[in-house]
Structures are given as structure tokens and as C-alpha cells.
JSON list of C-alpha atoms in Angstrom, two decimals:
[
{"chain": "I", "resi": 4, "resn": "MET", "atom": "CA", "xyz": [-50.50, -221.41, 63.57]},
{"chain": "I", "resi": 5, "resn": "SER", "atom": "CA", "xyz": [-47.57, -222.73, 61.60]},
{"chain": "I", "resi": 6, "resn": "ALA", "atom": "CA", "xyz": [-47.57, -225.85, 59.46]},
{"chain": "I", "resi": 7, "resn": "HIS", "atom": "CA", "xyz": [-46.09, -228.99, 60.89]},
{"chain": "I", "resi": 8, "resn": "LYS", "atom": "CA", "xyz": [-42.38, -229.22, 60.02]},
{"chain": "I", "resi": 9, "resn": "ASP", "atom": "CA", "xyz": [-42.94, -232.54, 58.19]},
{"chain": "I", "resi": 10, "resn": "ASP", "atom": "CA", "xyz": [-45.75, -231.15, 56.01]},
{"chain": "I", "resi": 11, "resn": "ALA", "atom": "CA", "xyz": [-44.49, -231.35, 52.44]},
{"chain": "I", "resi": 12, "resn": "ARG", "atom": "CA", "xyz": [-47.41, -229.80, 50.56]},
{"chain": "I", "resi": 13, "resn": "SER", "atom": "CA", "xyz": [-46.48, -227.37, 47.80]},
{"chain": "I", "resi": 14, "resn": "LYS", "atom": "CA", "xyz": [-49.51, -225.11, 48.27]},
{"chain": "I", "resi": 15, "resn": "LYS", "atom": "CA", "xyz": [-49.71, -224.86, 44.46]},
{"chain": "I", "resi": 16, "resn": "ILE", "atom": "CA", "xyz": [-52.88, -225.95, 42.70]},
{"chain": "I", "resi": 17, "resn": "VAL", "atom": "CA", "xyz": [-53.80, -226.48, 39.04]},
{"chain": "I", "resi": 18, "resn": "PHE", "atom": "CA", "xyz": [-57.42, -226.68, 37.90]},
{"chain": "I", "resi": 19, "resn": "VAL", "atom": "CA", "xyz": [-57.76, -229.14, 35.02]},
{"chain": "I", "resi": 20, "resn": "ALA", "atom": "CA", "xyz": [-60.52, -229.63, 32.44]},
{"chain": "I", "resi": 21, "resn": "HIS", "atom": "CA", "xyz": [-62.46, -232.77, 33.22]},
{"chain": "I", "resi": 22, "resn": "CYS", "atom": "CA", "xyz": [-61.68, -234.54, 29.94]},
{"chain": "I", "resi": 23, "resn": "LEU", "atom": "CA", "xyz": [-57.92, -234.28, 30.46]},
{"chain": "I", "resi": 24, "resn": "LEU", "atom": "CA", "xyz": [-58.31, -236.46, 33.56]},
{"chain": "I", "resi": 25, "resn": "ASN", "atom": "CA", "xyz": [-61.19, -238.57, 32.25]},
{"chain": "I", "resi": 26, "resn": "THR", "atom": "CA", "xyz": [-61.40, -238.95, 28.48]},
{"chain": "I", "resi": 27, "resn": "ASN", "atom": "CA", "xyz": [-64.51, -241.10, 28.92]},
{"chain": "I", "resi": 28, "resn": "ASN", "atom": "CA", "xyz": [-66.45, -237.82, 28.99]},
{"chain": "I", "resi": 29, "resn": "LYS", "atom": "CA", "xyz": [-65.36, -236.72, 25.54]},
{"chain": "I", "resi": 30, "resn": "VAL", "atom": "CA", "xyz": [-67.75, -236.81, 22.60]},
{"chain": "I", "resi": 31, "resn": "LYS", "atom": "CA", "xyz": [-67.51, -240.08, 20.65]},
{"chain": "I", "resi": 32, "resn": "GLU", "atom": "CA", "xyz": [-64.60, -240.26, 18.21]},
{"chain": "I", "resi": 33, "resn": "LEU", "atom": "CA", "xyz": [-62.68, -237.41, 19.85]},
{"chain": "I", "resi": 34, "resn": "ALA", "atom": "CA", "xyz": [-60.95, -239.24, 22.74]},
{"chain": "I", "resi": 35, "resn": "ARG", "atom": "CA", "xyz": [-57.26, -239.72, 22.01]},
{"chain": "I", "resi": 36, "resn": "TYR", "atom": "CA", "xyz": [-56.45, -241.59, 25.24]},
{"chain": "I", "resi": 37, "resn": "PRO", "atom": "CA", "xyz": [-58.15, -244.60, 26.84]},
{"chain": "I", "resi": 38, "resn": "GLY", "atom": "CA", "xyz": [-58.72, -243.03, 30.26]},
{"chain": "I", "resi": 39, "resn": "MET", "atom": "CA", "xyz": [-56.67, -239.91, 30.94]},
{"chain": "I", "resi": 40, "resn": "CYS", "atom": "CA", "xyz": [-53.91, -237.86, 29.43]},
{"chain": "I", "resi": 41, "resn": "LYS", "atom": "CA", "xyz": [-51.05, -239.39, 31.43]},
{"chain": "I", "resi": 42, "resn": "ASP", "atom": "CA", "xyz": [-48.52, -236.82, 30.15]},
{"chain": "I", "resi": 43, "resn": "VAL", "atom": "CA", "xyz": [-50.53, -234.05, 31.82]},
{"chain": "I", "resi": 44, "resn": "ILE", "atom": "CA", "xyz": [-50.71, -235.92, 35.13]},
{"chain": "I", "resi": 45, "resn": "ASP", "atom": "CA", "xyz": [-47.01, -236.84, 35.04]},
{"chain": "I", "resi": 46, "resn": "THR", "atom": "CA", "xyz": [-46.01, -233.22, 34.34]},
{"chain": "I", "resi": 47, "resn": "LEU", "atom": "CA", "xyz": [-48.19, -231.85, 37.14]},
{"chain": "I", "resi": 48, "resn": "HIS", "atom": "CA", "xyz": [-46.80, -234.50, 39.50]},
{"chain": "I", "resi": 49, "resn": "ASP", "atom": "CA", "xyz": [-43.20, -233.66, 38.52]},
{"chain": "I", "resi": 50, "resn": "TYR", "atom": "CA", "xyz": [-43.80, -230.03, 39.54]},
{"chain": "I", "resi": 51, "resn": "GLY", "atom": "CA", "xyz": [-45.52, -230.97, 42.80]},
{"chain": "I", "resi": 52, "resn": "PHE", "atom": "CA", "xyz": [-48.85, -229.39, 41.88]},
{"chain": "I", "resi": 53, "resn": "GLY", "atom": "CA", "xyz": [-52.12, -230.40, 43.48]},
{"chain": "I", "resi": 54, "resn": "VAL", "atom": "CA", "xyz": [-54.93, -231.02, 40.99]},
{"chain": "I", "resi": 55, "resn": "ILE", "atom": "CA", "xyz": [-58.60, -230.05, 41.04]},
{"chain": "I", "resi": 56, "resn": "GLN", "atom": "CA", "xyz": [-60.73, -231.54, 38.27]},
{"chain": "I", "resi": 57, "resn": "LEU", "atom": "CA", "xyz": [-63.15, -229.03, 36.78]},
{"chain": "I", "resi": 58, "resn": "PRO", "atom": "CA", "xyz": [-66.70, -230.21, 36.05]},
{"chain": "I", "resi": 59, "resn": "CYS", "atom": "CA", "xyz": [-67.63, -231.11, 32.46]},
{"chain": "I", "resi": 60, "resn": "PRO", "atom": "CA", "xyz": [-70.57, -228.86, 31.58]},
{"chain": "I", "resi": 61, "resn": "GLU", "atom": "CA", "xyz": [-71.32, -230.73, 28.36]},
{"chain": "I", "resi": 62, "resn": "THR", "atom": "CA", "xyz": [-71.61, -234.16, 30.02]},
{"chain": "I", "resi": 63, "resn": "LEU", "atom": "CA", "xyz": [-73.60, -232.85, 32.98]},
{"chain": "I", "resi": 64, "resn": "TYR", "atom": "CA", "xyz": [-75.95, -230.92, 30.68]},
{"chain": "I", "resi": 65, "resn": "LEU", "atom": "CA", "xyz": [-76.42, -233.37, 27.78]},
{"chain": "I", "resi": 66, "resn": "GLY", "atom": "CA", "xyz": [-74.81, -236.64, 28.87]},
{"chain": "I", "resi": 67, "resn": "VAL", "atom": "CA", "xyz": [-72.00, -238.77, 27.48]},
{"chain": "I", "resi": 68, "resn": "GLN", "atom": "CA", "xyz": [-74.03, -239.76, 24.40]},
{"chain": "I", "resi": 69, "resn": "ARG", "atom": "CA", "xyz": [-74.43, -236.14, 23.24]},
{"chain": "I", "resi": 70, "resn": "TRP", "atom": "CA", "xyz": [-74.01, -235.04, 19.64]},
{"chain": "I", "resi": 71, "resn": "TRP", "atom": "CA", "xyz": [-70.93, -233.11, 18.63]},
{"chain": "I", "resi": 72, "resn": "CYS", "atom": "CA", "xyz": [-71.66, -229.43, 19.14]},
{"chain": "I", "resi": 73, "resn": "THR", "atom": "CA", "xyz": [-69.84, -226.19, 18.53]},
{"chain": "I", "resi": 74, "resn": "LYS", "atom": "CA", "xyz": [-69.83, -223.01, 20.56]},
{"chain": "I", "resi": 75, "resn": "TYR", "atom": "CA", "xyz": [-72.52, -221.67, 18.23]},
{"chain": "I", "resi": 76, "resn": "LEU", "atom": "CA", "xyz": [-74.99, -224.16, 19.77]},
{"chain": "I", "resi": 77, "resn": "TYR", "atom": "CA", "xyz": [-73.78, -223.84, 23.37]},
{"chain": "I", "resi": 78, "resn": "ASP", "atom": "CA", "xyz": [-73.56, -220.05, 23.40]},
{"chain": "I", "resi": 79, "resn": "ASN", "atom": "CA", "xyz": [-77.09, -219.37, 24.58]},
{"chain": "I", "resi": 80, "resn": "PRO", "atom": "CA", "xyz": [-78.48, -217.80, 27.79]},
{"chain": "I", "resi": 81, "resn": "GLY", "atom": "CA", "xyz": [-79.55, -221.10, 29.40]},
{"chain": "I", "resi": 82, "resn": "PHE", "atom": "CA", "xyz": [-76.25, -222.91, 28.88]},
{"chain": "I", "resi": 83, "resn": "ARG", "atom": "CA", "xyz": [-74.24, -219.82, 29.87]},
{"chain": "I", "resi": 84, "resn": "LYS", "atom": "CA", "xyz": [-76.22, -219.60, 33.09]},
{"chain": "I", "resi": 85, "resn": "TYR", "atom": "CA", "xyz": [-75.54, -223.29, 33.72]},
{"chain": "I", "resi": 86, "resn": "CYS", "atom": "CA", "xyz": [-71.79, -222.77, 33.16]},
{"chain": "I", "resi": 87, "resn": "ARG", "atom": "CA", "xyz": [-71.84, -219.71, 35.41]},
{"chain": "I", "resi": 88, "resn": "GLU", "atom": "CA", "xyz": [-73.38, -221.81, 38.20]},
{"chain": "I", "resi": 89, "resn": "LEU", "atom": "CA", "xyz": [-70.86, -224.63, 37.65]},
{"chain": "I", "resi": 90, "resn": "SER", "atom": "CA", "xyz": [-67.98, -222.16, 37.87]},
{"chain": "I", "resi": 91, "resn": "LYS", "atom": "CA", "xyz": [-68.88, -221.15, 41.44]},
{"chain": "I", "resi": 92, "resn": "HIS", "atom": "CA", "xyz": [-67.58, -224.33, 43.12]},
{"chain": "I", "resi": 93, "resn": "PRO", "atom": "CA", "xyz": [-64.09, -224.32, 41.58]},
{"chain": "I", "resi": 94, "resn": "VAL", "atom": "CA", "xyz": [-63.80, -220.61, 42.33]},
{"chain": "I", "resi": 95, "resn": "ASP", "atom": "CA", "xyz": [-64.85, -221.32, 45.94]},
{"chain": "I", "resi": 96, "resn": "TYR", "atom": "CA", "xyz": [-61.77, -223.56, 46.12]},
{"chain": "I", "resi": 97, "resn": "MET", "atom": "CA", "xyz": [-59.59, -220.86, 44.52]},
{"chain": "I", "resi": 98, "resn": "GLU", "atom": "CA", "xyz": [-60.86, -218.26, 46.96]},
{"chain": "I", "resi": 99, "resn": "ASN", "atom": "CA", "xyz": [-60.30, -220.50, 49.96]},
{"chain": "I", "resi": 100, "resn": "TYR", "atom": "CA", "xyz": [-56.81, -221.41, 48.79]},
{"chain": "I", "resi": 101, "resn": "GLU", "atom": "CA", "xyz": [-55.93, -217.76, 48.22]},
{"chain": "I", "resi": 102, "resn": "GLN", "atom": "CA", "xyz": [-57.17, -216.85, 51.72]},
{"chain": "I", "resi": 103, "resn": "ILE", "atom": "CA", "xyz": [-54.70, -219.25, 53.32]},
{"chain": "I", "resi": 104, "resn": "GLY", "atom": "CA", "xyz": [-51.71, -218.44, 51.13]},
{"chain": "I", "resi": 105, "resn": "TYR", "atom": "CA", "xyz": [-51.95, -221.16, 48.50]},
{"chain": "I", "resi": 106, "resn": "GLN", "atom": "CA", "xyz": [-51.45, -220.32, 44.85]},
{"chain": "I", "resi": 107, "resn": "THR", "atom": "CA", "xyz": [-53.63, -221.30, 41.92]},
{"chain": "I", "resi": 108, "resn": "VAL", "atom": "CA", "xyz": [-50.84, -221.80, 39.40]},
{"chain": "I", "resi": 109, "resn": "ALA", "atom": "CA", "xyz": [-52.95, -222.39, 36.29]},
{"chain": "I", "resi": 110, "resn": "VAL", "atom": "CA", "xyz": [-56.19, -223.48, 34.70]},
{"chain": "I", "resi": 111, "resn": "LEU", "atom": "CA", "xyz": [-55.75, -226.11, 31.99]},
{"chain": "I", "resi": 112, "resn": "GLY", "atom": "CA", "xyz": [-58.45, -226.27, 29.35]},
{"chain": "I", "resi": 113, "resn": "CYS", "atom": "CA", "xyz": [-58.83, -228.41, 26.26]},
{"chain": "I", "resi": 114, "resn": "ASN", "atom": "CA", "xyz": [-58.40, -226.42, 23.07]},
{"chain": "I", "resi": 115, "resn": "GLY", "atom": "CA", "xyz": [-60.97, -227.14, 20.40]},
{"chain": "I", "resi": 116, "resn": "SER", "atom": "CA", "xyz": [-63.69, -227.69, 22.99]},
{"chain": "I", "resi": 117, "resn": "PRO", "atom": "CA", "xyz": [-66.77, -225.47, 22.65]},
{"chain": "I", "resi": 118, "resn": "THR", "atom": "CA", "xyz": [-66.90, -225.22, 26.44]},
{"chain": "I", "resi": 119, "resn": "CYS", "atom": "CA", "xyz": [-63.35, -225.73, 27.74]},
{"chain": "I", "resi": 120, "resn": "GLY", "atom": "CA", "xyz": [-61.23, -224.33, 24.92]},
{"chain": "I", "resi": 121, "resn": "VAL", "atom": "CA", "xyz": [-58.91, -221.55, 26.04]},
{"chain": "I", "resi": 122, "resn": "THR", "atom": "CA", "xyz": [-57.37, -220.07, 22.88]},
{"chain": "I", "resi": 123, "resn": "LEU", "atom": "CA", "xyz": [-59.12, -222.30, 20.34]},
{"chain": "I", "resi": 124, "resn": "THR", "atom": "CA", "xyz": [-62.76, -223.34, 20.22]},
{"chain": "I", "resi": 125, "resn": "SER", "atom": "CA", "xyz": [-65.09, -224.87, 17.67]},
{"chain": "I", "resi": 126, "resn": "PHE", "atom": "CA", "xyz": [-67.70, -222.69, 16.00]},
{"chain": "I", "resi": 127, "resn": "SER", "atom": "CA", "xyz": [-70.00, -223.34, 13.09]},
{"chain": "I", "resi": 128, "resn": "GLU", "atom": "CA", "xyz": [-73.37, -221.90, 12.21]},
{"chain": "I", "resi": 129, "resn": "ASP", "atom": "CA", "xyz": [-73.85, -224.90, 9.89]},
{"chain": "I", "resi": 130, "resn": "TRP", "atom": "CA", "xyz": [-74.56, -227.23, 12.81]},
{"chain": "I", "resi": 131, "resn": "GLY", "atom": "CA", "xyz": [-78.09, -227.07, 14.07]},
{"chain": "I", "resi": 132, "resn": "GLY", "atom": "CA", "xyz": [-81.30, -228.97, 13.56]},
{"chain": "I", "resi": 133, "resn": "ARG", "atom": "CA", "xyz": [-80.87, -232.53, 12.31]},
{"chain": "I", "resi": 134, "resn": "PRO", "atom": "CA", "xyz": [-77.37, -233.86, 13.11]},
{"chain": "I", "resi": 135, "resn": "LYS", "atom": "CA", "xyz": [-75.13, -233.98, 10.06]},
{"chain": "I", "resi": 136, "resn": "ALA", "atom": "CA", "xyz": [-71.53, -234.71, 9.29]},
{"chain": "I", "resi": 137, "resn": "LEU", "atom": "CA", "xyz": [-69.19, -231.76, 9.51]},
{"chain": "I", "resi": 138, "resn": "ASP", "atom": "CA", "xyz": [-65.43, -231.71, 9.40]},
{"chain": "I", "resi": 139, "resn": "PHE", "atom": "CA", "xyz": [-64.59, -230.86, 13.02]},
{"chain": "I", "resi": 140, "resn": "GLU", "atom": "CA", "xyz": [-61.17, -229.43, 12.07]},
{"chain": "I", "resi": 141, "resn": "SER", "atom": "CA", "xyz": [-62.86, -226.88, 9.81]},
{"chain": "I", "resi": 142, "resn": "THR", "atom": "CA", "xyz": [-64.82, -225.50, 12.78]},
{"chain": "I", "resi": 143, "resn": "LEU", "atom": "CA", "xyz": [-61.78, -224.47, 14.84]},
{"chain": "I", "resi": 144, "resn": "VAL", "atom": "CA", "xyz": [-61.50, -220.72, 15.47]},
{"chain": "I", "resi": 145, "resn": "GLU", "atom": "CA", "xyz": [-59.58, -218.52, 17.88]},
{"chain": "I", "resi": 146, "resn": "GLY", "atom": "CA", "xyz": [-61.34, -217.89, 21.16]},
{"chain": "I", "resi": 147, "resn": "ALA", "atom": "CA", "xyz": [-62.42, -219.47, 24.41]},
{"chain": "I", "resi": 148, "resn": "GLY", "atom": "CA", "xyz": [-65.24, -221.89, 25.12]},
{"chain": "I", "resi": 149, "resn": "VAL", "atom": "CA", "xyz": [-68.35, -220.94, 27.09]},
{"chain": "I", "resi": 150, "resn": "PHE", "atom": "CA", "xyz": [-67.32, -222.54, 30.41]},
{"chain": "I", "resi": 151, "resn": "MET", "atom": "CA", "xyz": [-63.80, -221.05, 30.35]},
{"chain": "I", "resi": 152, "resn": "GLU", "atom": "CA", "xyz": [-65.30, -217.61, 29.70]},
{"chain": "I", "resi": 153, "resn": "GLU", "atom": "CA", "xyz": [-67.71, -217.97, 32.60]},
{"chain": "I", "resi": 154, "resn": "LEU", "atom": "CA", "xyz": [-65.01, -219.37, 34.91]},
{"chain": "I", "resi": 155, "resn": "LYS", "atom": "CA", "xyz": [-62.77, -216.39, 34.23]},
{"chain": "I", "resi": 156, "resn": "LYS", "atom": "CA", "xyz": [-65.68, -213.97, 34.81]},
{"chain": "I", "resi": 157, "resn": "GLU", "atom": "CA", "xyz": [-66.43, -215.61, 38.18]},
{"chain": "I", "resi": 158, "resn": "ILE", "atom": "CA", "xyz": [-62.79, -215.31, 39.27]},
{"chain": "I", "resi": 159, "resn": "GLU", "atom": "CA", "xyz": [-62.73, -211.64, 38.26]},
{"chain": "I", "resi": 160, "resn": "ALA", "atom": "CA", "xyz": [-66.12, -210.92, 39.91]},
{"chain": "I", "resi": 161, "resn": "ARG", "atom": "CA", "xyz": [-64.71, -212.10, 43.24]},
{"chain": "I", "resi": 162, "resn": "GLY", "atom": "CA", "xyz": [-61.63, -209.93, 42.89]},
{"chain": "I", "resi": 163, "resn": "LEU", "atom": "CA", "xyz": [-59.27, -212.90, 42.91]},
{"chain": "I", "resi": 164, "resn": "LYS", "atom": "CA", "xyz": [-55.99, -213.06, 41.07]},
{"chain": "I", "resi": 165, "resn": "VAL", "atom": "CA", "xyz": [-56.74, -214.59, 37.67]},
{"chain": "I", "resi": 166, "resn": "PRO", "atom": "CA", "xyz": [-54.32, -217.46, 37.08]},
{"chain": "I", "resi": 167, "resn": "PRO", "atom": "CA", "xyz": [-52.93, -218.12, 33.61]},
{"chain": "I", "resi": 168, "resn": "PHE", "atom": "CA", "xyz": [-55.28, -220.18, 31.44]},
{"chain": "I", "resi": 169, "resn": "TYR", "atom": "CA", "xyz": [-53.63, -222.68, 29.10]},
{"chain": "I", "resi": 170, "resn": "GLY", "atom": "CA", "xyz": [-55.34, -224.62, 26.36]},
{"chain": "I", "resi": 171, "resn": "LEU", "atom": "CA", "xyz": [-53.87, -228.04, 25.64]},
{"chain": "I", "resi": 172, "resn": "ASN", "atom": "CA", "xyz": [-54.21, -229.44, 22.14]},
{"chain": "I", "resi": 173, "resn": "LEU", "atom": "CA", "xyz": [-54.49, -233.17, 22.67]},
{"chain": "I", "resi": 174, "resn": "ASP", "atom": "CA", "xyz": [-53.68, -234.05, 19.08]},
{"chain": "I", "resi": 175, "resn": "GLU", "atom": "CA", "xyz": [-50.15, -232.69, 19.38]}
]
């Protein structure tokens, strides 16, 4: 069955970290935009990409009022299992799209995030126990966040083509 001749869809999809489309989910003091990163949306629109918003594991697990955490605190069996479960729904979309000839063009994460960082995450063994001040910039290390790692594993486990993962640094 062919598509209707007036159907203008691009059949190209980008999966986007929740906080890029809704900065209200970010940890207090780390939101750089009032509601969303408009530059991201405008760029995706300019290229004709459809957008799927990824879930925010941190907000769903600990709520909006959560403490700042680093990957050191999130990288535990229970939270990994939670992220693995959350990754199944977006990958269901990817699999369905691939079956009908659509292309997942990219996954956009938020660098610096302990869960959604792609090439840069936060990690510090100094955070734990009673909350204390820590210079967030000093915690940044190379590597991916827990959710991005689990999302990629789920894509690979299903034998799907792994799209490029890009980490956006919102301070730049």
C-alpha cells in the first residue's frame, strides 16, 4: 500500500532527552531555559524531523524536588533496572518505525547529566549521605549516563540499527 500522494511526512525521527523539551524537569539551579530549548526544536523543525520525547528517569524515580546526584549514586542495580525498563518503550517506537521504513536519525541527550549524558556525565564519589555543596563543574567526566547506556543496550539487544547519539551541552 503506497502513501497518499499528498502525505508530506519525512519518515525521519529524533529521540530527545526529556529536559531538552521540558526544562521544568531539571534539578534546581541547572535549568538554563524557562520551558524548553527552543534552538533544539527550531533546528529539528528546519530539518523536518519528527520528535519523540524520552522519559526522564530521574524525575520519575525521585521527583522534581530531588537532590543533585552524580552517576556514582545512580549507577546501582535498582536504578539500572528501572532505566532498562524505561528504555523499552522508546525502542518499541524505533523498532516499529524501522519495520515500516522510517529512520531514527539520532538520539539527543543532555551532556553533564548522570542519566542522559552521552559523551559527558557527572561522577563524584564525594556525594553520598547528607547532601552537601559540591562544585558541579568539577564532577564532569567523559562517559555516558545510566539511561543512555541502557537505551543503547536495548537497541542493540533487539538487533536494530543504532542511531548516532549526540550529547548537547546546554551551557554553550
